[in-house]
C-alpha cells in the first residue's frame, strides 16, 4: 500500500492544486460578473432617476416633491438609499434607510460632479458591503447637483461564498475519485502483478510452485514475464538436476543425466568440442506477419532437434545447419556464427546458406522426394531426378567444407553427421581429415536391399556412408537391412558377427542406438488433467469432456488420415462418445513446397471437415485440426490434458512424440496408442499397439484407452516412464559418442580386411 501511495501521491497533489486554482478562478469570475451586473443595473436606474430629478432643479429647492420622488425610488429591492445633493454637496433629499450616513455627499458623488459623468464604487458601510453609484444633475447645461444610489451588495458576497463552497466540495470529490481510480489502476496494472510475481518467486524459491503468474500484457510486463519464466525454468531444472543427482548417488543408480553426460563426454572428448552437422537448425529466426514484422525465434518441429539439443547443451560445440529462416542472415556474425540457445548461449550454431535452386534439388528433391519415401514403407513412390542428384552432391560438398573449416584448429575432432540429407558427408570429411572420428546417425528406417536398389545412385550413397567410422540406426532391424544392402551394393567385407563393414581397409561399425528424450521429474503440474482439458476446450471454443491428442509434422508417413478414419469408426461404433470426446490434431505444416505434402495438408483439412460435418453438434466437434507450428510449451499442455495420445505412423524410424507424451505424464495418467511400425514400439510395449492400416483396431484401441481403469493406466505409464527414464537421450548420446571415441582410427582394425572383396 505504501508503494502504491508513493506512486500516486504526486498525482493527488497535482489534482488538489489544480482543483484549488480552478475554484479560485471560479470565485473571482463569479464576483466580477455579479458586480458588473449590479453596476449596470445601477447605471440604468440612475439614468431613469436622473431624468426625473433634473426638472426639479428648475424650481426653488428644497421641494417636497423631490423628497417624495427619492422615497418612491428608494423602495426598490436591495436599494438602501437614494440621495440628491446640490452643487455644494448639501443633501436636498435622502431616503430614510441610511439617511444619517448620506447627509454628507459620498466621495463617488463628488467625483461624478467633478468629472461630469456617472461614477460607481464598492465600499463597506457599517460592515455592510454596498455599491454607491452617482450621477451629475444638470440644469441649463450646468452641473447643479448630484444623485447617489446606494445598493446593498451583501447578496454578492453570499453568492460568491456559495460558489466557493461548491467548488471546494467539487475539488474534494474529484480528488477522492481520482485517488480511488489511480489506486485501483496502479494496483491492478502494476503493484498487483508485481506482488503476484514476488509471491510466485518466493514459492518457487521454497520449491512449492511451478506455474508463472498471469501478468498484464505490455512491453515491460512481456519482458518481465519472459525473464521470470526463464528464471523459473532454470531454477526448476537446476533443482531437478540436483535432486536427480542426489537420488542417483543415494540409490547408486546408473541413470544418465545431462550432468553425467557432460562429465563423461568432457573426459571422453578430452574437452574437445563436438561438431554436429544436421540439415535442420535448432533455432530459426523468422520475420513473420503475425509478430508485427519483428524477428521471432522458432524451434522447428523436428525429432532430430528434440534429441540433439540436450547433447549440445551438455557438451558445448558447434552445430552446422542450413540457415532456412527468413531472418537468419540478420542474426549471425561475420563468420555466420550465432551463440544459442538465445536465452542462455551454450554452444555455437554455424549457418550454411543455400540458394533456392540448391534447396529445391537437394532438400525437396533428392532428400525428401527421393530418399525419404525410399526409406519409409508408406507407398509413396520415390522420385529420383538426375539434377536433384547433382544438387545433393554439391550441397553435401558445401556442408563438408563448412565442417572442415570449423574444425580446422581441433585435433582429431569428433564429428556427428545427422540423417539422410548427408549420406556423402562422412567420406568427404574423412578424406580431408583422416584424423577425425566420424559417425553418422540415420534417423529414418533403412529399407531392405530390394527397395534400396530402386535408387539409381545407391552405390554412391553407400560409399559415402562407409566413409564413417560408425553408422547408427534406431533399431537392430535397420542395421540388418543396411548390412544386407551393403552386401549387395558395393565391394566390401561385411562382418555380421561384429556388425561392421571393411571397405578398402576402412572399418565402419554399424550399431543400433535407440534415440530418446529427456524425462524431467518436474513434480505435479499446476493444473490437473481435467482442469487443463477444460481450459483448452474453452480456448478452442469447443465443448468436450475428454480429449485425445496427435502431434505430428503433416507427413504421409505419420498415418494421420488413417488415424482420422479410426476416429470416425469409433464414433460410429460407440455413439455415446459423441458430444464428449474430441481429438485434437496438432499438425505442423512440413516440406510444403513438395506437392505430395501440399496435397496431404488439403486432405487432412478436408477429412477433418467431412468427419466433423457428419457428427458435430452444438459446440462439440469430433476433430479439431490445428494446422500450425506449436512451441514445446503449447504441446506440453495438450499432452497433459489428453486422455490418450495417438501415434499411428505407417512407418517411422523411432517417433519421439510417443516418448515425449510418456515423458510428460508425471501424473501417470493417459494412454498411448502406438503404431507397431514405429521404432518406439519395441520399447514402449505398454502402449496399446496397433496396425495403423486396420481401422477397426484403431477404433477399438480408442475405446479401450478411454475405458482403461486408472490403476491400469498408471501401471502401464509407470513402466513406460521407467523405460524412457532409463533409455533417455543422454544415454543415447553417451553410447553413440562413447562407441565413436573408443574407435582406433590410426590403423585398419584387421590387416586381412584391407583387401577389397570382389562380388
Ligand atoms: O525422421 C527424420 C527427421 O530428420 C526427423 O528427425 C525430423 O523430425 C524430421 O525428419 C524433420 O524433417 P524436416 O527437417 O524436413 O522438417
XYZ file of C-alpha atoms and ligand atoms in Angstrom:
775
model
C 0.000 0.000 0.000
C 2.881 2.351 0.855
C 4.361 1.844 -2.613
C 1.009 2.493 -4.232
C 0.582 5.688 -2.216
C 4.090 6.798 -3.113
C 3.321 6.217 -6.757
C 0.028 8.094 -6.736
C 0.811 10.937 -4.269
C 2.241 13.273 -6.972
C -0.981 12.712 -8.851
C -3.094 13.534 -5.787
C -1.100 16.725 -5.077
C -1.483 17.806 -8.687
C -5.218 17.166 -8.629
C -5.623 19.154 -5.368
C -3.576 22.105 -6.648
C -5.396 22.212 -9.975
C -8.814 21.944 -8.258
C -7.975 24.779 -5.843
C -6.700 27.036 -8.597
C -9.829 26.321 -10.553
C -12.035 27.073 -7.512
C -10.228 30.413 -7.011
C -10.698 31.299 -10.649
C -14.395 30.427 -10.484
C -14.918 32.617 -7.370
C -13.154 35.604 -8.902
C -15.132 35.300 -12.116
C -18.394 34.991 -10.213
C -17.661 38.099 -8.106
C -16.695 40.089 -11.207
C -19.817 39.088 -13.098
C -22.141 39.910 -10.190
C -20.512 43.295 -9.558
C -20.663 44.219 -13.240
C -24.265 43.228 -13.255
C -25.046 45.403 -10.227
C -23.141 48.369 -11.682
C -25.080 48.068 -14.927
C -28.381 47.913 -13.118
C -27.443 50.997 -11.041
C -26.481 52.862 -14.196
C -29.884 52.188 -15.782
C -31.705 53.048 -12.592
C -29.600 56.176 -12.074
C -30.254 57.396 -15.594
C -34.014 56.980 -15.241
C -33.945 58.775 -11.845
C -31.703 61.483 -13.312
C -34.366 62.238 -15.923
C -36.968 62.614 -13.178
C -34.842 64.635 -10.762
C -33.271 67.176 -13.116
C -36.603 69.058 -13.847
C -36.929 69.576 -10.046
C -33.915 71.884 -10.153
C -35.891 74.313 -12.286
C -38.000 75.011 -9.171
C -36.764 76.502 -5.906
C -35.287 73.805 -3.705
C -35.587 72.016 -1.434
C -39.024 70.912 -2.529
C -41.252 68.250 -1.008
C -41.897 66.635 -4.373
C -38.128 65.847 -4.629
C -38.266 64.032 -1.279
C -41.348 62.072 -2.477
C -39.545 61.143 -5.679
C -36.464 59.771 -3.935
C -38.633 57.950 -1.393
C -40.577 56.259 -4.186
C -37.358 55.104 -5.928
C -35.781 54.135 -2.639
C -38.338 51.360 -2.102
C -36.781 49.112 -4.760
C -35.270 45.817 -3.689
C -31.728 45.925 -2.343
C -31.671 49.741 -2.762
C -30.578 51.063 0.613
C -30.553 54.729 -0.082
C -31.163 57.390 -2.753
C -29.787 60.872 -2.151
C -29.808 64.142 -4.085
C -27.202 66.872 -3.389
C -26.858 70.406 -4.639
C -23.680 71.671 -6.301
C -22.115 72.367 -2.901
C -22.683 68.812 -1.702
C -25.548 69.678 0.631
C -28.170 66.940 0.832
C -31.502 68.109 -0.655
C -33.352 64.812 -0.306
C -32.251 61.464 1.225
C -34.326 58.299 1.602
C -34.817 57.143 5.126
C -32.688 53.848 5.196
C -29.221 55.303 5.697
C -30.278 58.944 5.790
C -27.883 59.935 8.576
C -24.878 58.388 6.799
C -25.580 60.036 3.483
C -26.312 63.579 4.683
C -22.736 64.235 3.603
C -22.089 63.706 -0.066
C -20.109 60.464 -0.613
C -16.799 60.611 -2.455
C -18.298 58.922 -5.526
C -20.862 61.770 -5.849
C -18.149 64.410 -5.529
C -16.145 62.678 -8.271
C -19.229 62.376 -10.519
C -19.901 66.131 -10.148
C -16.266 66.988 -10.772
C -15.934 64.724 -13.870
C -19.489 65.366 -15.030
C -20.074 61.713 -15.584
C -21.522 58.707 -13.756
C -19.191 57.073 -11.210
C -19.603 53.974 -9.061
C -17.642 52.259 -6.300
C -17.966 49.296 -3.921
C -17.371 50.030 -0.256
C -18.333 48.894 3.161
C -20.712 50.925 5.252
C -21.268 49.842 8.840
C -19.705 46.476 7.890
C -22.261 46.150 5.095
C -20.917 45.870 1.570
C -22.633 48.434 -0.661
C -22.353 49.800 -4.179
C -22.562 53.584 -4.493
C -23.373 54.986 -7.911
C -23.503 58.730 -8.502
C -24.598 60.838 -11.493
C -24.282 64.574 -12.125
C -27.567 66.539 -12.323
C -27.888 69.316 -14.866
C -29.939 72.441 -15.357
C -29.297 74.692 -18.314
C -26.257 72.549 -19.182
C -24.699 73.333 -15.811
C -23.904 70.752 -13.133
C -26.253 71.745 -10.393
C -26.063 68.724 -8.167
C -25.525 65.006 -7.873
C -27.672 61.980 -7.470
C -26.386 58.977 -5.462
C -27.799 55.470 -5.380
C -26.618 53.141 -2.580
C -27.223 49.476 -3.323
C -26.850 46.637 -0.795
C -24.161 44.239 -2.180
C -24.371 41.615 0.580
C -26.022 39.138 -1.763
C -22.873 39.199 -3.941
C -20.689 38.011 -1.051
C -23.264 35.362 -0.177
C -23.422 34.073 -3.718
C -19.629 34.061 -4.011
C -19.386 32.165 -0.722
C -21.790 29.542 -2.111
C -19.738 29.210 -5.266
C -16.570 28.848 -3.211
C -18.130 26.129 -1.078
C -19.426 24.236 -4.143
C -16.051 24.457 -5.845
C -14.254 23.141 -2.776
C -16.693 20.250 -2.456
C -16.211 19.528 -6.143
C -12.451 19.614 -5.738
C -12.676 17.232 -2.801
C -14.934 14.783 -4.634
C -12.742 14.927 -7.720
C -9.605 14.323 -5.696
C -11.207 11.367 -3.942
C -12.421 9.884 -7.229
C -9.089 10.335 -8.978
C -7.259 8.876 -5.983
C -9.555 5.866 -5.892
C -9.240 5.305 -9.624
C -5.465 5.696 -9.503
C -5.314 3.280 -6.567
C -7.308 0.657 -8.455
C -5.364 1.149 -11.676
C -1.945 1.068 -10.060
C -2.834 -1.989 -8.016
C -4.392 -3.748 -10.984
C -1.752 -2.979 -13.550
C 1.412 -2.565 -11.525
C 1.708 -3.326 -7.867
C -0.733 -6.269 -8.017
C 1.144 -8.129 -10.788
C 4.474 -7.267 -9.165
C 3.259 -8.572 -5.831
C 1.991 -11.753 -7.525
C 5.354 -12.189 -9.240
C 7.196 -11.676 -5.968
C 4.915 -14.172 -4.219
C 5.425 -16.662 -7.019
C 9.201 -16.219 -6.887
C 9.052 -16.803 -3.161
C 7.033 -20.011 -3.540
C 9.382 -21.039 -6.317
C 12.406 -20.461 -4.113
C 10.855 -22.621 -1.456
C 10.067 -25.278 -4.057
C 6.291 -25.118 -3.984
C 5.149 -23.677 -7.297
C 5.782 -24.053 -10.995
C 3.176 -22.108 -12.944
C 4.179 -18.474 -13.507
C 1.606 -15.838 -12.576
C -0.501 -14.236 -15.287
C 0.770 -10.736 -15.951
C -0.863 -7.946 -17.960
C 0.399 -7.515 -21.498
C 2.729 -4.712 -22.495
C 6.359 -4.181 -23.259
C 7.655 -4.119 -19.680
C 5.482 -6.964 -18.498
C 6.234 -9.063 -21.552
C 9.927 -8.725 -20.752
C 9.344 -9.418 -17.086
C 7.206 -12.429 -17.924
C 9.850 -13.708 -20.298
C 12.651 -13.284 -17.776
C 10.850 -14.733 -14.778
C 9.603 -17.695 -16.797
C 13.160 -18.439 -17.816
C 14.376 -17.930 -14.308
C 11.758 -20.401 -13.115
C 12.709 -22.896 -15.755
C 16.384 -22.625 -14.875
C 15.696 -22.861 -11.193
C 13.475 -25.890 -11.671
C 15.992 -27.511 -13.975
C 18.827 -26.857 -11.524
C 16.726 -28.176 -8.656
C 15.644 -31.230 -10.639
C 19.261 -31.930 -11.618
C 20.442 -31.574 -8.043
C 17.633 -33.807 -6.770
C 18.239 -36.321 -9.506
C 21.972 -36.400 -8.792
C 21.328 -36.775 -5.083
C 18.806 -39.546 -5.721
C 21.189 -41.345 -8.045
C 24.015 -41.062 -5.518
C 21.685 -42.363 -2.856
C 20.458 -45.344 -4.839
C 23.695 -45.951 -6.741
C 21.529 -45.768 -9.819
C 23.170 -45.674 -13.200
C 20.764 -43.303 -14.922
C 22.176 -40.926 -17.481
C 21.630 -37.243 -16.808
C 22.722 -34.069 -18.587
C 25.339 -33.566 -15.916
C 26.627 -37.111 -16.134
C 26.798 -36.823 -19.921
C 28.708 -33.559 -19.612
C 31.229 -35.051 -17.205
C 31.555 -38.260 -19.176
C 31.943 -36.527 -22.529
C 34.351 -33.931 -21.299
C 36.696 -36.748 -20.291
C 35.958 -38.831 -23.394
C 36.251 -35.871 -25.734
C 39.183 -34.542 -23.697
C 37.442 -31.181 -23.610
C 37.375 -31.050 -27.373
C 34.290 -29.516 -28.925
C 31.748 -31.700 -30.678
C 30.805 -30.975 -34.293
C 27.260 -31.793 -35.330
C 26.114 -31.458 -38.916
C 22.357 -31.542 -39.499
C 20.207 -30.000 -42.174
C 17.708 -28.643 -39.659
C 18.852 -25.882 -37.339
C 17.823 -25.855 -33.669
C 16.797 -22.167 -33.729
C 15.312 -20.446 -36.712
C 14.848 -16.680 -36.977
C 11.793 -15.661 -38.926
C 10.230 -12.327 -39.688
C 6.534 -13.048 -39.566
C 3.417 -11.029 -40.219
C 1.964 -12.410 -37.010
C 4.590 -10.715 -34.848
C 4.257 -7.102 -36.032
C 7.011 -7.782 -38.512
C 9.506 -8.391 -35.672
C 12.067 -11.173 -35.744
C 10.855 -14.252 -33.899
C 12.818 -17.318 -32.787
C 11.287 -20.682 -33.624
C 12.339 -24.148 -32.515
C 11.454 -26.257 -35.568
C 9.148 -29.262 -35.246
C 11.794 -31.937 -35.538
C 12.559 -35.056 -33.593
C 16.178 -34.567 -34.510
C 16.260 -31.153 -32.851
C 14.484 -32.521 -29.773
C 17.130 -35.203 -29.419
C 20.305 -33.307 -30.255
C 19.801 -30.079 -28.345
C 20.405 -31.677 -24.894
C 23.610 -33.238 -26.235
C 24.968 -29.923 -27.470
C 23.940 -28.266 -24.206
C 25.857 -30.906 -22.292
C 28.978 -30.860 -24.430
C 29.378 -27.416 -25.958
C 30.471 -27.470 -29.571
C 29.198 -26.383 -32.959
C 26.006 -27.289 -34.802
C 26.332 -26.737 -38.550
C 22.955 -26.395 -40.272
C 21.100 -24.853 -43.158
C 20.040 -21.290 -42.325
C 16.479 -21.644 -43.564
C 14.740 -18.885 -41.578
C 13.700 -15.681 -43.329
C 15.655 -13.570 -40.794
C 18.557 -15.994 -40.247
C 21.077 -13.844 -42.110
C 20.277 -10.839 -39.905
C 21.210 -12.639 -36.710
C 24.651 -14.156 -37.452
C 28.108 -12.614 -37.176
C 30.643 -12.207 -39.997
C 31.534 -15.905 -39.767
C 27.870 -16.935 -39.956
C 28.020 -17.894 -36.279
C 25.426 -17.421 -33.587
C 25.534 -18.461 -29.928
C 22.476 -20.427 -28.848
C 20.077 -21.049 -27.098
C 19.205 -17.367 -27.457
C 18.376 -17.042 -23.751
C 21.342 -18.950 -22.347
C 24.002 -19.281 -25.022
C 25.889 -22.538 -24.530
C 27.050 -23.643 -27.984
C 27.631 -22.282 -31.484
C 25.289 -22.509 -34.443
C 27.033 -22.149 -37.804
C 24.587 -21.419 -40.591
C 25.172 -22.541 -44.160
C 23.316 -20.676 -46.908
C 21.658 -22.401 -49.831
C 20.157 -20.887 -52.944
C 16.518 -21.619 -53.785
C 17.665 -23.992 -56.590
C 20.023 -25.839 -54.251
C 17.316 -26.224 -51.649
C 14.896 -27.464 -54.294
C 17.270 -30.034 -55.715
C 18.983 -31.236 -52.549
C 16.338 -30.901 -49.820
C 12.976 -31.024 -51.554
C 14.058 -33.199 -54.444
C 16.724 -35.757 -53.638
C 16.374 -35.941 -49.852
C 12.615 -35.665 -49.473
C 11.121 -36.852 -52.745
C 13.809 -39.475 -53.198
C 15.449 -40.922 -50.069
C 12.589 -40.181 -47.640
C 9.915 -42.281 -49.432
C 12.606 -44.811 -50.339
C 13.327 -45.429 -46.649
C 9.710 -45.459 -45.459
C 7.209 -48.115 -46.416
C 4.340 -45.678 -46.900
C 3.551 -46.414 -50.541
C 4.613 -43.071 -51.909
C 6.869 -43.622 -54.898
C 10.348 -42.148 -54.624
C 11.327 -39.750 -57.385
C 14.978 -39.614 -58.403
C 15.942 -36.853 -60.843
C 19.500 -36.503 -62.153
C 19.505 -32.740 -61.492
C 18.476 -33.365 -57.868
C 21.354 -35.788 -57.504
C 23.771 -33.122 -58.744
C 22.391 -30.627 -56.209
C 22.611 -33.248 -53.425
C 26.304 -33.843 -54.154
C 27.044 -30.106 -54.324
C 25.292 -29.313 -51.070
C 26.983 -32.250 -49.298
C 30.290 -30.768 -50.507
C 29.280 -27.316 -49.219
C 28.483 -28.681 -45.739
C 31.684 -30.743 -45.734
C 33.691 -27.590 -46.490
C 31.929 -25.688 -43.709
C 32.594 -28.504 -41.239
C 36.250 -28.760 -42.268
C 36.627 -25.009 -41.807
C 35.019 -25.144 -38.350
C 37.248 -27.967 -37.120
C 40.459 -26.506 -38.525
C 42.026 -25.819 -35.158
C 40.786 -29.015 -33.470
C 42.965 -32.087 -33.409
C 41.237 -35.435 -34.002
C 37.796 -33.827 -33.992
C 34.658 -35.743 -33.132
C 32.019 -35.345 -35.809
C 28.360 -36.384 -35.658
C 26.623 -36.234 -39.030
C 22.848 -36.435 -38.995
C 20.456 -38.126 -41.316
C 19.661 -38.897 -44.914
C 20.461 -35.391 -46.116
C 24.182 -36.062 -45.772
C 24.960 -39.601 -46.892
C 28.025 -38.389 -48.801
C 29.424 -36.267 -45.986
C 31.279 -38.911 -43.916
C 33.595 -39.814 -46.785
C 34.131 -36.165 -47.775
C 35.133 -35.263 -44.216
C 37.296 -38.328 -43.743
C 39.183 -37.629 -46.954
C 40.057 -34.135 -45.748
C 40.564 -35.065 -42.094
C 41.609 -38.711 -41.704
C 42.282 -37.968 -38.031
C 38.602 -37.158 -37.399
C 36.267 -39.651 -35.782
C 33.112 -39.540 -37.837
C 29.724 -41.026 -37.060
C 26.501 -40.672 -38.998
C 23.159 -41.293 -37.387
C 20.357 -42.237 -39.781
C 17.056 -41.042 -38.302
C 14.743 -42.876 -40.725
C 14.327 -46.611 -41.198
C 16.686 -48.321 -43.633
C 14.870 -50.350 -46.315
C 15.680 -53.845 -47.478
C 18.199 -54.233 -50.348
C 15.493 -54.742 -52.994
C 13.823 -51.455 -52.122
C 17.126 -49.625 -51.775
C 18.070 -50.921 -55.212
C 15.486 -48.515 -56.672
C 17.866 -45.600 -56.085
C 19.971 -45.043 -59.192
C 22.820 -43.690 -57.053
C 22.549 -46.216 -54.234
C 26.178 -47.300 -54.633
C 27.424 -43.752 -54.213
C 25.275 -43.230 -51.132
C 26.602 -46.416 -49.526
C 30.140 -45.456 -50.410
C 29.681 -42.056 -48.801
C 28.225 -43.606 -45.653
C 31.034 -46.114 -45.382
C 33.447 -43.199 -45.032
C 32.154 -43.014 -41.439
C 33.719 -44.879 -38.543
C 30.298 -45.548 -37.123
C 26.855 -45.705 -38.698
C 23.948 -45.582 -36.247
C 20.306 -46.558 -36.684
C 17.423 -46.569 -34.236
C 16.865 -50.316 -34.163
C 18.601 -53.569 -34.975
C 16.450 -54.410 -37.990
C 17.553 -51.192 -39.715
C 21.180 -52.235 -39.066
C 20.427 -55.646 -40.556
C 18.866 -54.082 -43.648
C 21.872 -51.793 -44.010
C 24.386 -54.631 -43.861
C 22.336 -56.622 -46.388
C 22.237 -53.575 -48.658
C 25.999 -53.033 -48.357
C 26.456 -56.695 -49.174
C 24.577 -56.210 -52.431
C 25.602 -52.702 -53.411
C 29.371 -52.404 -53.072
C 32.544 -54.371 -52.843
C 33.256 -54.691 -49.152
C 33.648 -57.237 -46.427
C 30.569 -57.283 -44.229
C 31.195 -58.902 -40.871
C 27.839 -59.953 -39.469
C 29.285 -61.281 -36.249
C 30.832 -57.909 -35.421
C 28.335 -55.786 -37.283
C 30.948 -53.932 -39.246
C 31.974 -53.359 -42.851
C 35.504 -53.202 -44.146
C 35.816 -51.313 -47.373
C 39.258 -50.768 -48.777
C 40.809 -51.068 -45.350
C 38.482 -48.721 -43.583
C 36.205 -50.269 -40.982
C 32.719 -48.933 -40.367
C 30.797 -50.197 -37.383
C 27.005 -50.420 -37.645
C 25.059 -50.197 -34.394
C 21.546 -49.530 -33.107
C 21.196 -46.509 -30.805
C 17.509 -46.006 -29.952
C 17.070 -42.250 -29.780
C 15.041 -40.792 -26.949
C 14.059 -37.687 -24.999
C 14.980 -36.260 -21.597
C 12.463 -37.240 -18.946
C 12.285 -34.486 -16.373
C 10.857 -35.173 -12.934
C 9.063 -31.869 -12.600
C 6.624 -32.986 -9.950
C 2.924 -32.313 -10.272
C 1.931 -29.674 -12.805
C -0.033 -26.668 -11.576
C -3.272 -27.906 -13.205
C -4.837 -31.338 -13.093
C -5.570 -33.169 -16.328
C -9.275 -32.263 -16.082
C -8.518 -28.592 -15.397
C -6.089 -28.356 -18.313
C -8.505 -30.126 -20.613
C -11.332 -27.742 -19.592
C -9.064 -24.737 -20.110
C -8.039 -25.926 -23.576
C -11.638 -26.687 -24.623
C -12.547 -23.199 -23.521
C -9.705 -21.679 -25.551
C -10.633 -23.794 -28.579
C -14.296 -22.869 -28.220
C -15.478 -26.475 -28.070
C -17.499 -28.345 -25.516
C -15.973 -31.725 -24.723
C -15.125 -33.547 -21.535
C -12.412 -35.893 -22.785
C -9.546 -35.018 -25.117
C -7.270 -37.108 -27.292
C -4.189 -35.700 -28.989
C -1.975 -36.283 -32.013
C 1.222 -34.282 -32.567
C 2.877 -34.600 -35.958
C 4.518 -32.873 -38.832
C 1.924 -33.246 -41.565
C 3.726 -36.051 -43.360
C 2.237 -39.029 -45.197
C 4.396 -41.399 -43.124
C 2.576 -40.342 -39.932
C -0.733 -42.033 -40.814
C -2.888 -39.025 -39.957
C -5.634 -39.880 -42.474
C -5.721 -43.490 -41.261
C -5.971 -42.173 -37.692
C -8.936 -39.970 -38.622
C -10.710 -42.927 -40.217
C -10.178 -44.865 -36.992
C -11.713 -41.974 -35.049
C -14.670 -41.838 -37.447
C -15.339 -45.546 -36.996
C -15.015 -45.142 -33.234
C -17.849 -42.585 -33.221
C -19.928 -44.894 -35.417
C -19.390 -47.894 -33.136
C -19.618 -46.012 -29.853
C -22.090 -43.135 -30.372
C -22.242 -42.473 -26.610
C -18.845 -40.747 -27.010
C -20.319 -38.204 -29.370
C -20.564 -34.791 -27.645
C -17.959 -35.982 -25.108
C -14.698 -36.966 -26.787
C -12.722 -34.643 -29.079
C -9.498 -35.499 -30.828
C -7.110 -32.540 -31.238
C -4.582 -32.927 -34.027
C -1.623 -30.543 -33.793
C -0.245 -30.593 -37.325
C 2.901 -28.654 -38.173
C 2.935 -27.993 -41.921
C 6.121 -29.561 -43.269
C 8.019 -29.585 -46.585
C 5.131 -27.628 -48.057
C 6.912 -26.819 -51.307
C 6.588 -30.503 -52.230
C 3.286 -31.238 -53.971
C 2.701 -34.503 -52.103
C 2.856 -32.639 -48.795
C 0.559 -29.860 -50.046
C -1.980 -32.432 -51.181
C -1.751 -34.165 -47.834
C -2.362 -30.894 -45.933
C -5.510 -30.355 -48.005
C -6.600 -33.955 -47.478
C -6.172 -33.733 -43.706
C -8.191 -30.497 -43.646
C -10.977 -31.878 -45.828
C -11.142 -35.172 -43.908
C -11.484 -33.135 -40.712
C -14.346 -31.173 -42.271
C -16.043 -34.290 -43.628
C -15.945 -36.163 -40.316
C -16.959 -33.071 -38.357
C -19.896 -32.422 -40.710
C -21.072 -35.988 -40.069
C -21.085 -35.862 -36.289
C -20.695 -32.364 -34.913
C -23.422 -30.977 -32.679
C -23.653 -27.571 -30.982
C -20.226 -26.582 -29.729
C -18.908 -30.136 -29.898
C -16.678 -31.426 -32.725
C -15.124 -34.871 -33.122
C -11.838 -33.486 -34.520
C -10.006 -30.180 -34.122
C -7.167 -29.787 -36.612
C -4.700 -27.081 -35.546
C -2.660 -26.525 -38.671
C 0.364 -24.615 -37.409
C 3.681 -24.916 -35.663
C 3.335 -25.240 -31.870
C 6.012 -24.459 -29.287
C 7.155 -27.087 -26.765
C 5.198 -25.267 -24.062
C 1.984 -25.317 -26.102
C 2.381 -29.011 -26.937
C 3.073 -29.833 -23.288
C -0.369 -28.507 -22.321
C -2.091 -30.822 -24.820
C -0.029 -33.819 -23.690
C -1.051 -33.119 -20.121
C -4.746 -32.629 -20.935
C -5.127 -35.686 -23.149
C -6.655 -38.951 -22.009
C -4.964 -40.605 -24.957
C -2.247 -39.837 -27.473
C -2.274 -41.424 -30.934
C 0.932 -42.163 -32.836
C -0.147 -44.095 -35.918
C 2.893 -43.832 -38.197
C 2.754 -46.049 -41.266
C 6.499 -46.369 -40.798
C 8.836 -44.433 -38.516
C 12.489 -44.693 -37.517
C 11.663 -44.109 -33.835
C 8.985 -41.402 -33.273
C 9.793 -39.132 -30.390
C 6.213 -37.890 -29.927
C 5.428 -41.255 -28.332
C 8.313 -40.827 -25.891
C 7.577 -37.138 -25.271
C 3.998 -37.994 -24.324
C 5.214 -40.603 -21.842
C 7.903 -38.253 -20.512
C 5.332 -35.527 -19.933
C 2.900 -37.691 -17.937
C 4.315 -37.308 -14.444
C 0.764 -37.887 -13.204
C 0.864 -41.469 -14.600
C -2.363 -40.855 -16.484
C -3.209 -41.148 -20.162
C -2.890 -43.980 -22.646
C -0.523 -44.164 -25.600
C -1.850 -45.735 -28.800
C 1.205 -46.612 -30.855
C 1.830 -47.996 -34.312
C 3.745 -51.263 -34.414
C 5.586 -49.759 -37.395
C 7.281 -47.068 -35.322
C 10.699 -47.898 -33.845
C 9.373 -46.778 -30.443
C 7.004 -49.790 -30.396
C 9.941 -52.037 -29.460
C 10.484 -50.118 -26.222
C 7.010 -48.822 -25.314
C 5.339 -52.197 -25.092
C 2.870 -50.931 -22.502
C 1.226 -48.743 -25.082
C -1.802 -50.070 -26.996
C -0.010 -51.328 -30.091
C -1.957 -51.035 -33.328
C -1.659 -51.642 -37.025
C -2.493 -48.174 -38.394
C -3.962 -49.681 -41.566
C -6.518 -51.615 -39.511
C -9.313 -49.090 -38.926
C -11.252 -51.424 -36.645
C -8.214 -51.976 -34.477
C -7.757 -48.206 -34.214
C -11.386 -47.642 -33.187
C -11.134 -50.494 -30.672
C -7.910 -49.085 -29.207
C -9.508 -45.666 -28.696
C -12.424 -47.298 -26.910
C -10.127 -49.417 -24.785
C -7.979 -46.409 -23.901
C -10.977 -44.344 -22.835
C -12.274 -47.193 -20.684
C -8.978 -48.220 -19.156
C -9.131 -48.191 -15.344
C -6.957 -45.522 -13.771
C -4.862 -48.203 -11.997
C -4.059 -49.922 -15.280
C -3.219 -46.605 -16.911
C -0.874 -45.816 -14.034
C 0.817 -49.220 -14.109
C 1.389 -49.040 -17.883
C 2.500 -45.429 -17.806
C 4.881 -46.068 -14.913
C 6.565 -48.925 -16.773
C 6.858 -46.831 -19.939
C 8.237 -43.924 -17.936
C 10.784 -46.226 -16.310
C 11.872 -47.325 -19.756
C 12.145 -43.756 -21.125
C 13.868 -42.631 -17.935
C 16.479 -45.320 -18.280
C 16.856 -45.160 -22.049
C 16.887 -41.386 -22.280
C 18.530 -39.098 -24.795
C 21.642 -38.724 -22.612
C 22.152 -42.452 -22.706
C 21.644 -42.371 -26.497
C 24.302 -39.677 -26.891
C 26.610 -41.322 -24.364
C 26.520 -44.712 -26.109
C 26.899 -43.213 -29.582
C 29.747 -40.923 -28.628
C 31.423 -43.418 -26.380
C 31.402 -46.036 -29.174
C 32.795 -43.397 -31.510
C 35.553 -42.171 -29.207
C 36.659 -45.707 -28.445
C 37.343 -46.428 -32.105
C 41.013 -46.532 -33.039
C 41.488 -44.699 -36.238
C 45.210 -44.787 -36.808
C 45.285 -48.267 -38.371
C 42.831 -50.690 -40.014
C 41.332 -52.980 -37.446
C 42.217 -56.179 -39.228
C 45.029 -56.345 -41.736
C 43.307 -59.026 -43.833
C 40.195 -56.868 -44.151
C 42.186 -54.305 -46.073
C 41.735 -56.369 -49.218
C 38.578 -55.374 -51.037
C 36.203 -58.209 -51.729
C 35.012 -58.551 -55.260
C 31.456 -59.743 -55.706
O 12.879 -38.519 -39.296
C 13.909 -37.822 -39.846
C 13.841 -36.359 -39.467
O 15.055 -35.717 -39.645
C 13.403 -36.236 -38.038
O 14.467 -36.349 -37.181
C 12.708 -34.940 -38.036
O 11.642 -34.953 -37.171
C 12.232 -34.753 -39.430
O 12.895 -35.656 -40.233
C 12.422 -33.332 -39.832
O 12.139 -33.085 -41.124
P 12.481 -31.679 -41.767
O 13.818 -31.295 -41.290
O 12.439 -31.939 -43.227
O 11.438 -30.747 -41.319
